[in-house]
Amino acid sequence: DGGITQSPKYLFRKEGQNVTLSCEQNLNHDAMYWYRQDPGQGLRLIYYSQIVNDFQKGDIAEGYSVSREKKESFPLTVTSAQKNPTAFYLCASSFQGLGQPQHFGDGTRLSIL
Amino acid sequence: QQPVQSPQAVILREGEDAVINCSSSKALYSVHWYRQKHGEAPVFLMILLKGGEQMRHEKISASFNEKKQQSSLYLTASQLSYSGTYFCGTAPDKAAGNKLTFGGGTRVLVKP
């Protein structure tokens, strides 16, 4: 079955540590996105990529980095510069063009030890 | 700028109707609607494009008022499965493509 896989489901970070969240899709989608969701709030865009080897900052990119070396993969690194990383992180993908729905993974919940 | 959703929360009895609004201070070109159950991924419901038709998903429909820069989601004859948080995601123009800005969500609880 086609879909988006995020791993791990739960992740714990120590102070000063970088951690990487995995996102893989087999839907043949061109575009991929990373969102952050805080309790009781909406989704905020961290980074997005419309094509391999290219990505753009979203609204809250500070303290995060991404890469898009393969069409299927869009990993997100939460760096030590992100002082408040505790949140629910959602990865999504879609076809290019207007009016294309975004398909979401099941998310990774990141907490600070 | 983030679109504003109203109400923030609504409680319904099974079979009742509700309306959720999504308003933007900017012009809207497209509006996406998603529903998220607690601890799960958001699930796509429908997309409305400027100048497009009103859309439906089962007994949920939505409209797009370009002049008011607002979209409304109509939950008709609500079912228990309609419970969850509804989010609208908006794009101001064609150039934005699918780069969406999401509202803060509306929590819906449908009781038996």
PDB file of C-alpha atoms in Angstrom:
ATOM      1  CA  ASP A   1       0.000   0.000   0.000  1.00  0.00           C
ATOM      2  CA  GLY A   2       1.195   3.521  -0.774  1.00  0.00           C
ATOM      3  CA  GLY A   3       1.705   5.940   2.039  1.00  0.00           C
ATOM      4  CA  ILE A   4       4.002   8.060   4.163  1.00  0.00           C
ATOM      5  CA  THR A   5       6.093   6.536   6.901  1.00  0.00           C
ATOM      6  CA  GLN A   6       7.521   8.576   9.728  1.00  0.00           C
ATOM      7  CA  SER A   7       9.939   7.180  12.252  1.00  0.00           C
ATOM      8  CA  PRO A   8      10.416   6.937  15.105  1.00  0.00           C
ATOM      9  CA  LYS A   9       6.965   7.404  16.620  1.00  0.00           C
ATOM     10  CA  TYR A  10       8.487   8.754  19.838  1.00  0.00           C
ATOM     11  CA  LEU A  11      11.875  10.429  20.243  1.00  0.00           C
ATOM     12  CA  PHE A  12      13.711  11.868  23.205  1.00  0.00           C
ATOM     13  CA  ARG A  13      16.436  14.464  22.933  1.00  0.00           C
ATOM     14  CA  LYS A  14      19.068  15.436  25.420  1.00  0.00           C
ATOM     15  CA  GLU A  15      20.158  19.028  25.804  1.00  0.00           C
ATOM     16  CA  GLY A  16      22.660  20.049  23.119  1.00  0.00           C
ATOM     17  CA  GLN A  17      21.900  17.068  20.919  1.00  0.00           C
ATOM     18  CA  ASN A  18      20.838  17.014  17.276  1.00  0.00           C
ATOM     19  CA  VAL A  19      18.182  14.475  16.304  1.00  0.00           C
ATOM     20  CA  THR A  20      16.898  13.440  12.892  1.00  0.00           C
ATOM     21  CA  LEU A  21      13.300  12.531  12.092  1.00  0.00           C
ATOM     22  CA  SER A  22      12.725  10.259   9.126  1.00  0.00           C
ATOM     23  CA  CYS A  23      10.015  10.694   6.474  1.00  0.00           C
ATOM     24  CA  GLU A  24       9.640   8.323   3.514  1.00  0.00           C
ATOM     25  CA  GLN A  25       6.849   8.226   0.920  1.00  0.00           C
ATOM     26  CA  ASN A  26       6.053   5.789  -1.892  1.00  0.00           C
ATOM     27  CA  LEU A  27       3.233   7.801  -3.431  1.00  0.00           C
ATOM     28  CA  ASN A  28       5.475   9.200  -6.192  1.00  0.00           C
ATOM     29  CA  HIS A  29       4.737  12.691  -4.877  1.00  0.00           C
ATOM     30  CA  ASP A  30       6.979  15.554  -5.950  1.00  0.00           C
ATOM     31  CA  ALA A  31       6.422  17.848  -2.984  1.00  0.00           C
ATOM     32  CA  MET A  32       7.113  17.137   0.673  1.00  0.00           C
ATOM     33  CA  TYR A  33       6.515  19.206   3.795  1.00  0.00           C
ATOM     34  CA  TRP A  34       7.403  19.302   7.491  1.00  0.00           C
ATOM     35  CA  TYR A  35       5.008  20.769  10.056  1.00  0.00           C
ATOM     36  CA  ARG A  36       5.238  21.343  13.771  1.00  0.00           C
ATOM     37  CA  GLN A  37       2.128  21.011  15.942  1.00  0.00           C
ATOM     38  CA  ASP A  38       2.029  22.198  19.552  1.00  0.00           C
ATOM     39  CA  PRO A  39      -0.729  21.062  21.949  1.00  0.00           C
ATOM     40  CA  GLY A  40      -4.106  22.542  21.039  1.00  0.00           C
ATOM     41  CA  GLN A  41      -2.685  24.467  18.094  1.00  0.00           C
ATOM     42  CA  GLY A  42      -2.627  24.315  14.331  1.00  0.00           C
ATOM     43  CA  LEU A  43       0.117  23.196  11.979  1.00  0.00           C
ATOM     44  CA  ARG A  44       3.076  25.467  11.327  1.00  0.00           C
ATOM     45  CA  LEU A  45       5.264  24.927   8.267  1.00  0.00           C
ATOM     46  CA  ILE A  46       8.957  24.324   8.980  1.00  0.00           C
ATOM     47  CA  TYR A  47      10.360  23.458   5.535  1.00  0.00           C
ATOM     48  CA  TYR A  48       9.013  22.291   2.214  1.00  0.00           C
ATOM     49  CA  SER A  49      10.488  20.841  -0.949  1.00  0.00           C
ATOM     50  CA  GLN A  50       8.932  20.855  -4.390  1.00  0.00           C
ATOM     51  CA  ILE A  51      11.680  18.924  -6.149  1.00  0.00           C
ATOM     52  CA  VAL A  52      14.727  16.823  -5.380  1.00  0.00           C
ATOM     53  CA  ASN A  53      17.786  18.804  -4.250  1.00  0.00           C
ATOM     54  CA  ASP A  54      15.710  21.912  -3.580  1.00  0.00           C
ATOM     55  CA  PHE A  55      13.856  23.098  -0.480  1.00  0.00           C
ATOM     56  CA  GLN A  56      12.542  26.339   0.999  1.00  0.00           C
ATOM     57  CA  LYS A  57      12.118  27.654   4.530  1.00  0.00           C
ATOM     58  CA  GLY A  58       8.652  27.796   5.963  1.00  0.00           C
ATOM     59  CA  ASP A  59       7.396  30.051   8.745  1.00  0.00           C
ATOM     60  CA  ILE A  60       9.462  28.562  11.601  1.00  0.00           C
ATOM     61  CA  ALA A  61      12.677  27.185  10.043  1.00  0.00           C
ATOM     62  CA  GLU A  62      15.106  28.468  12.696  1.00  0.00           C
ATOM     63  CA  GLY A  63      16.796  25.597  14.544  1.00  0.00           C
ATOM     64  CA  TYR A  64      15.854  23.017  11.898  1.00  0.00           C
ATOM     65  CA  SER A  65      17.535  21.664   8.768  1.00  0.00           C
ATOM     66  CA  VAL A  66      16.437  19.341   5.966  1.00  0.00           C
ATOM     67  CA  SER A  67      17.775  17.558   2.899  1.00  0.00           C
ATOM     68  CA  ARG A  68      16.087  16.176  -0.214  1.00  0.00           C
ATOM     69  CA  GLU A  69      18.529  13.877  -1.930  1.00  0.00           C
ATOM     70  CA  LYS A  70      15.875  11.410  -3.068  1.00  0.00           C
ATOM     71  CA  LYS A  71      12.306  11.937  -4.207  1.00  0.00           C
ATOM     72  CA  GLU A  72      11.038   9.487  -1.610  1.00  0.00           C
ATOM     73  CA  SER A  73      12.842  10.905   1.424  1.00  0.00           C
ATOM     74  CA  PHE A  74      12.775  14.219   3.318  1.00  0.00           C
ATOM     75  CA  PRO A  75      14.514  13.914   6.715  1.00  0.00           C
ATOM     76  CA  LEU A  76      14.271  16.705   9.279  1.00  0.00           C
ATOM     77  CA  THR A  77      17.080  17.463  11.744  1.00  0.00           C
ATOM     78  CA  VAL A  78      16.192  19.261  14.934  1.00  0.00           C
ATOM     79  CA  THR A  79      19.402  20.985  15.951  1.00  0.00           C
ATOM     80  CA  SER A  80      20.574  22.089  19.375  1.00  0.00           C
ATOM     81  CA  ALA A  81      19.800  25.654  18.245  1.00  0.00           C
ATOM     82  CA  GLN A  82      16.072  24.840  18.538  1.00  0.00           C
ATOM     83  CA  LYS A  83      15.524  25.757  22.181  1.00  0.00           C
ATOM     84  CA  ASN A  84      11.955  24.499  22.475  1.00  0.00           C
ATOM     85  CA  PRO A  85      11.769  21.352  20.350  1.00  0.00           C
ATOM     86  CA  THR A  86       9.080  19.490  22.305  1.00  0.00           C
ATOM     87  CA  ALA A  87       6.214  19.069  19.838  1.00  0.00           C
ATOM     88  CA  PHE A  88       4.416  16.721  17.457  1.00  0.00           C
ATOM     89  CA  TYR A  89       6.104  16.712  14.031  1.00  0.00           C
ATOM     90  CA  LEU A  90       4.130  15.845  10.917  1.00  0.00           C
ATOM     91  CA  CYS A  91       5.482  15.102   7.471  1.00  0.00           C
ATOM     92  CA  ALA A  92       3.241  15.416   4.393  1.00  0.00           C
ATOM     93  CA  SER A  93       3.538  15.001   0.649  1.00  0.00           C
ATOM     94  CA  SER A  94       1.544  15.922  -2.426  1.00  0.00           C
ATOM     95  CA  PHE A  95       1.672  16.096  -6.191  1.00  0.00           C
ATOM     96  CA  GLN A  96       2.742  19.428  -7.636  1.00  0.00           C
ATOM     97  CA  GLY A  97       0.178  21.928  -8.775  1.00  0.00           C
ATOM     98  CA  LEU A  98      -2.840  23.683  -7.381  1.00  0.00           C
ATOM     99  CA  GLY A  99      -5.576  21.794  -5.683  1.00  0.00           C
ATOM    100  CA  GLN A 100      -3.516  18.758  -4.742  1.00  0.00           C
ATOM    101  CA  PRO A 101      -4.321  17.316  -1.309  1.00  0.00           C
ATOM    102  CA  GLN A 102      -1.540  16.754   1.172  1.00  0.00           C
ATOM    103  CA  HIS A 103      -1.176  13.250   2.631  1.00  0.00           C
ATOM    104  CA  PHE A 104       0.210  13.086   6.145  1.00  0.00           C
ATOM    105  CA  GLY A 105       2.325  10.570   8.016  1.00  0.00           C
ATOM    106  CA  ASP A 106       1.421   9.431  11.542  1.00  0.00           C
ATOM    107  CA  GLY A 107       3.843  11.862  13.140  1.00  0.00           C
ATOM    108  CA  THR A 108       6.790  11.812  15.532  1.00  0.00           C
ATOM    109  CA  ARG A 109       6.418  13.045  19.089  1.00  0.00           C
ATOM    110  CA  LEU A 110       9.671  14.662  20.264  1.00  0.00           C
ATOM    111  CA  SER A 111      10.364  15.320  23.932  1.00  0.00           C
ATOM    112  CA  ILE A 112      13.304  16.723  25.889  1.00  0.00           C
ATOM    113  CA  LEU A 113      14.964  14.554  28.527  1.00  0.00           C
TER     114      LEU A 113
ATOM    115  CA  GLN B   1      -0.737  35.468   8.370  1.00  0.00           C
ATOM    116  CA  GLN B   2      -2.662  32.607   9.927  1.00  0.00           C
ATOM    117  CA  PRO B   3      -6.359  32.262   8.968  1.00  0.00           C
ATOM    118  CA  VAL B   4      -8.810  32.514  11.859  1.00  0.00           C
ATOM    119  CA  GLN B   5     -11.191  29.644  12.527  1.00  0.00           C
ATOM    120  CA  SER B   6     -14.429  29.996  14.439  1.00  0.00           C
ATOM    121  CA  PRO B   7     -15.783  28.688  16.663  1.00  0.00           C
ATOM    122  CA  GLN B   8     -12.805  27.265  18.534  1.00  0.00           C
ATOM    123  CA  ALA B   9     -14.908  24.380  19.775  1.00  0.00           C
ATOM    124  CA  VAL B  10     -18.411  22.990  19.303  1.00  0.00           C
ATOM    125  CA  ILE B  11     -20.362  20.194  20.985  1.00  0.00           C
ATOM    126  CA  LEU B  12     -23.152  18.520  19.031  1.00  0.00           C
ATOM    127  CA  ARG B  13     -25.680  15.772  19.542  1.00  0.00           C
ATOM    128  CA  GLU B  14     -25.700  13.095  16.877  1.00  0.00           C
ATOM    129  CA  GLY B  15     -27.829  14.276  13.967  1.00  0.00           C
ATOM    130  CA  GLU B  16     -27.352  18.004  14.618  1.00  0.00           C
ATOM    131  CA  ASP B  17     -25.746  20.449  12.194  1.00  0.00           C
ATOM    132  CA  ALA B  18     -22.786  22.807  12.646  1.00  0.00           C
ATOM    133  CA  VAL B  19     -20.857  25.387  10.649  1.00  0.00           C
ATOM    134  CA  ILE B  20     -17.121  26.070  10.931  1.00  0.00           C
ATOM    135  CA  ASN B  21     -15.694  29.243   9.428  1.00  0.00           C
ATOM    136  CA  CYS B  22     -12.194  29.985   8.160  1.00  0.00           C
ATOM    137  CA  SER B  23     -11.444  33.668   7.571  1.00  0.00           C
ATOM    138  CA  SER B  24      -8.382  35.300   6.100  1.00  0.00           C
ATOM    139  CA  SER B  25      -7.128  38.885   6.087  1.00  0.00           C
ATOM    140  CA  LYS B  26      -5.520  38.163   2.715  1.00  0.00           C
ATOM    141  CA  ALA B  27      -7.153  37.226  -0.560  1.00  0.00           C
ATOM    142  CA  LEU B  28      -7.754  33.495  -0.826  1.00  0.00           C
ATOM    143  CA  TYR B  29      -7.021  31.362  -3.848  1.00  0.00           C
ATOM    144  CA  SER B  30      -7.488  27.926  -2.359  1.00  0.00           C
ATOM    145  CA  VAL B  31      -8.741  26.466   0.895  1.00  0.00           C
ATOM    146  CA  HIS B  32      -8.021  22.927   2.071  1.00  0.00           C
ATOM    147  CA  TRP B  33      -9.991  21.255   4.865  1.00  0.00           C
ATOM    148  CA  TYR B  34      -8.599  18.449   7.027  1.00  0.00           C
ATOM    149  CA  ARG B  35      -9.860  16.513  10.057  1.00  0.00           C
ATOM    150  CA  GLN B  36      -7.532  15.211  12.762  1.00  0.00           C
ATOM    151  CA  LYS B  37      -8.454  12.664  15.424  1.00  0.00           C
ATOM    152  CA  HIS B  38      -6.544  12.881  18.692  1.00  0.00           C
ATOM    153  CA  GLY B  39      -2.942  11.692  18.308  1.00  0.00           C
ATOM    154  CA  GLU B  40      -3.411  10.844  14.632  1.00  0.00           C
ATOM    155  CA  ALA B  41      -2.462  12.383  11.309  1.00  0.00           C
ATOM    156  CA  PRO B  42      -4.762  14.925   9.664  1.00  0.00           C
ATOM    157  CA  VAL B  43      -6.944  13.427   6.946  1.00  0.00           C
ATOM    158  CA  PHE B  44      -7.865  15.332   3.802  1.00  0.00           C
ATOM    159  CA  LEU B  45     -11.557  16.239   3.367  1.00  0.00           C
ATOM    160  CA  MET B  46     -11.779  18.623   0.421  1.00  0.00           C
ATOM    161  CA  ILE B  47     -10.260  21.524  -1.473  1.00  0.00           C
ATOM    162  CA  LEU B  48     -11.987  24.643  -2.701  1.00  0.00           C
ATOM    163  CA  LEU B  49     -10.474  26.787  -5.407  1.00  0.00           C
ATOM    164  CA  LYS B  50     -11.301  30.390  -6.268  1.00  0.00           C
ATOM    165  CA  GLY B  51     -14.167  30.390  -8.718  1.00  0.00           C
ATOM    166  CA  GLY B  52     -14.793  26.703  -8.149  1.00  0.00           C
ATOM    167  CA  GLU B  53     -17.843  24.760  -7.124  1.00  0.00           C
ATOM    168  CA  GLN B  54     -19.041  23.965  -3.650  1.00  0.00           C
ATOM    169  CA  MET B  55     -17.573  20.639  -2.606  1.00  0.00           C
ATOM    170  CA  ARG B  56     -18.944  17.700  -0.636  1.00  0.00           C
ATOM    171  CA  HIS B  57     -17.484  14.793   1.310  1.00  0.00           C
ATOM    172  CA  GLU B  58     -20.211  12.446   2.522  1.00  0.00           C
ATOM    173  CA  LYS B  59     -22.542  14.744   4.501  1.00  0.00           C
ATOM    174  CA  ILE B  60     -19.879  17.403   4.928  1.00  0.00           C
ATOM    175  CA  SER B  61     -19.905  20.260   2.461  1.00  0.00           C
ATOM    176  CA  ALA B  62     -17.957  23.494   2.112  1.00  0.00           C
ATOM    177  CA  SER B  63     -18.289  26.819   0.405  1.00  0.00           C
ATOM    178  CA  PHE B  64     -15.871  29.574  -0.581  1.00  0.00           C
ATOM    179  CA  ASN B  65     -16.864  33.243  -0.433  1.00  0.00           C
ATOM    180  CA  GLU B  66     -14.217  35.209  -2.329  1.00  0.00           C
ATOM    181  CA  LYS B  67     -15.592  38.618  -1.352  1.00  0.00           C
ATOM    182  CA  LYS B  68     -15.578  37.798   2.345  1.00  0.00           C
ATOM    183  CA  GLN B  69     -12.234  35.949   2.052  1.00  0.00           C
ATOM    184  CA  GLN B  70     -13.845  33.127   3.950  1.00  0.00           C
ATOM    185  CA  SER B  71     -14.617  29.445   3.636  1.00  0.00           C
ATOM    186  CA  SER B  72     -17.284  27.624   5.621  1.00  0.00           C
ATOM    187  CA  LEU B  73     -17.495  23.907   6.395  1.00  0.00           C
ATOM    188  CA  TYR B  74     -20.988  22.495   6.976  1.00  0.00           C
ATOM    189  CA  LEU B  75     -21.422  19.363   9.106  1.00  0.00           C
ATOM    190  CA  THR B  76     -24.901  18.084   8.287  1.00  0.00           C
ATOM    191  CA  ALA B  77     -26.710  15.414  10.318  1.00  0.00           C
ATOM    192  CA  SER B  78     -23.517  14.857  12.303  1.00  0.00           C
ATOM    193  CA  GLN B  79     -22.312  11.354  13.103  1.00  0.00           C
ATOM    194  CA  LEU B  80     -20.130  10.207  15.997  1.00  0.00           C
ATOM    195  CA  SER B  81     -17.277   9.723  13.519  1.00  0.00           C
ATOM    196  CA  TYR B  82     -17.277  13.470  12.795  1.00  0.00           C
ATOM    197  CA  SER B  83     -15.615  14.146  16.155  1.00  0.00           C
ATOM    198  CA  GLY B  84     -12.120  15.550  15.848  1.00  0.00           C
ATOM    199  CA  THR B  85     -10.318  18.806  15.153  1.00  0.00           C
ATOM    200  CA  TYR B  86     -10.968  20.477  11.818  1.00  0.00           C
ATOM    201  CA  PHE B  87      -8.254  22.591  10.214  1.00  0.00           C
ATOM    202  CA  CYS B  88      -8.371  24.857   7.220  1.00  0.00           C
ATOM    203  CA  GLY B  89      -5.217  25.500   5.207  1.00  0.00           C
ATOM    204  CA  THR B  90      -5.113  28.455   2.853  1.00  0.00           C
ATOM    205  CA  ALA B  91      -3.060  29.678  -0.085  1.00  0.00           C
ATOM    206  CA  PRO B  92      -3.343  33.337  -1.152  1.00  0.00           C
ATOM    207  CA  ASP B  93      -2.537  32.966  -4.859  1.00  0.00           C
ATOM    208  CA  LYS B  94      -1.505  30.584  -7.623  1.00  0.00           C
ATOM    209  CA  ALA B  95       2.165  31.200  -6.942  1.00  0.00           C
ATOM    210  CA  ALA B  96       1.792  29.790  -3.446  1.00  0.00           C
ATOM    211  CA  GLY B  97       0.746  26.478  -4.970  1.00  0.00           C
ATOM    212  CA  ASN B  98       0.247  23.985  -2.171  1.00  0.00           C
ATOM    213  CA  LYS B  99       2.250  25.973   0.402  1.00  0.00           C
ATOM    214  CA  LEU B 100      -0.496  26.312   2.973  1.00  0.00           C
ATOM    215  CA  THR B 101      -0.986  28.368   6.119  1.00  0.00           C
ATOM    216  CA  PHE B 102      -3.186  26.536   8.602  1.00  0.00           C
ATOM    217  CA  GLY B 103      -5.700  27.941  11.047  1.00  0.00           C
ATOM    218  CA  GLY B 104      -5.687  27.088  14.737  1.00  0.00           C
ATOM    219  CA  GLY B 105      -8.367  24.418  14.382  1.00  0.00           C
ATOM    220  CA  THR B 106     -11.948  23.861  15.550  1.00  0.00           C
ATOM    221  CA  ARG B 107     -12.582  21.025  17.998  1.00  0.00           C
ATOM    222  CA  VAL B 108     -15.801  19.150  17.309  1.00  0.00           C
ATOM    223  CA  LEU B 109     -17.327  16.666  19.729  1.00  0.00           C
ATOM    224  CA  VAL B 110     -20.383  14.716  18.622  1.00  0.00           C
ATOM    225  CA  LYS B 111     -22.235  13.029  21.475  1.00  0.00           C
ATOM    226  CA  PRO B 112     -24.778  10.184  21.200  1.00  0.00           C
TER     227      PRO B 112
END
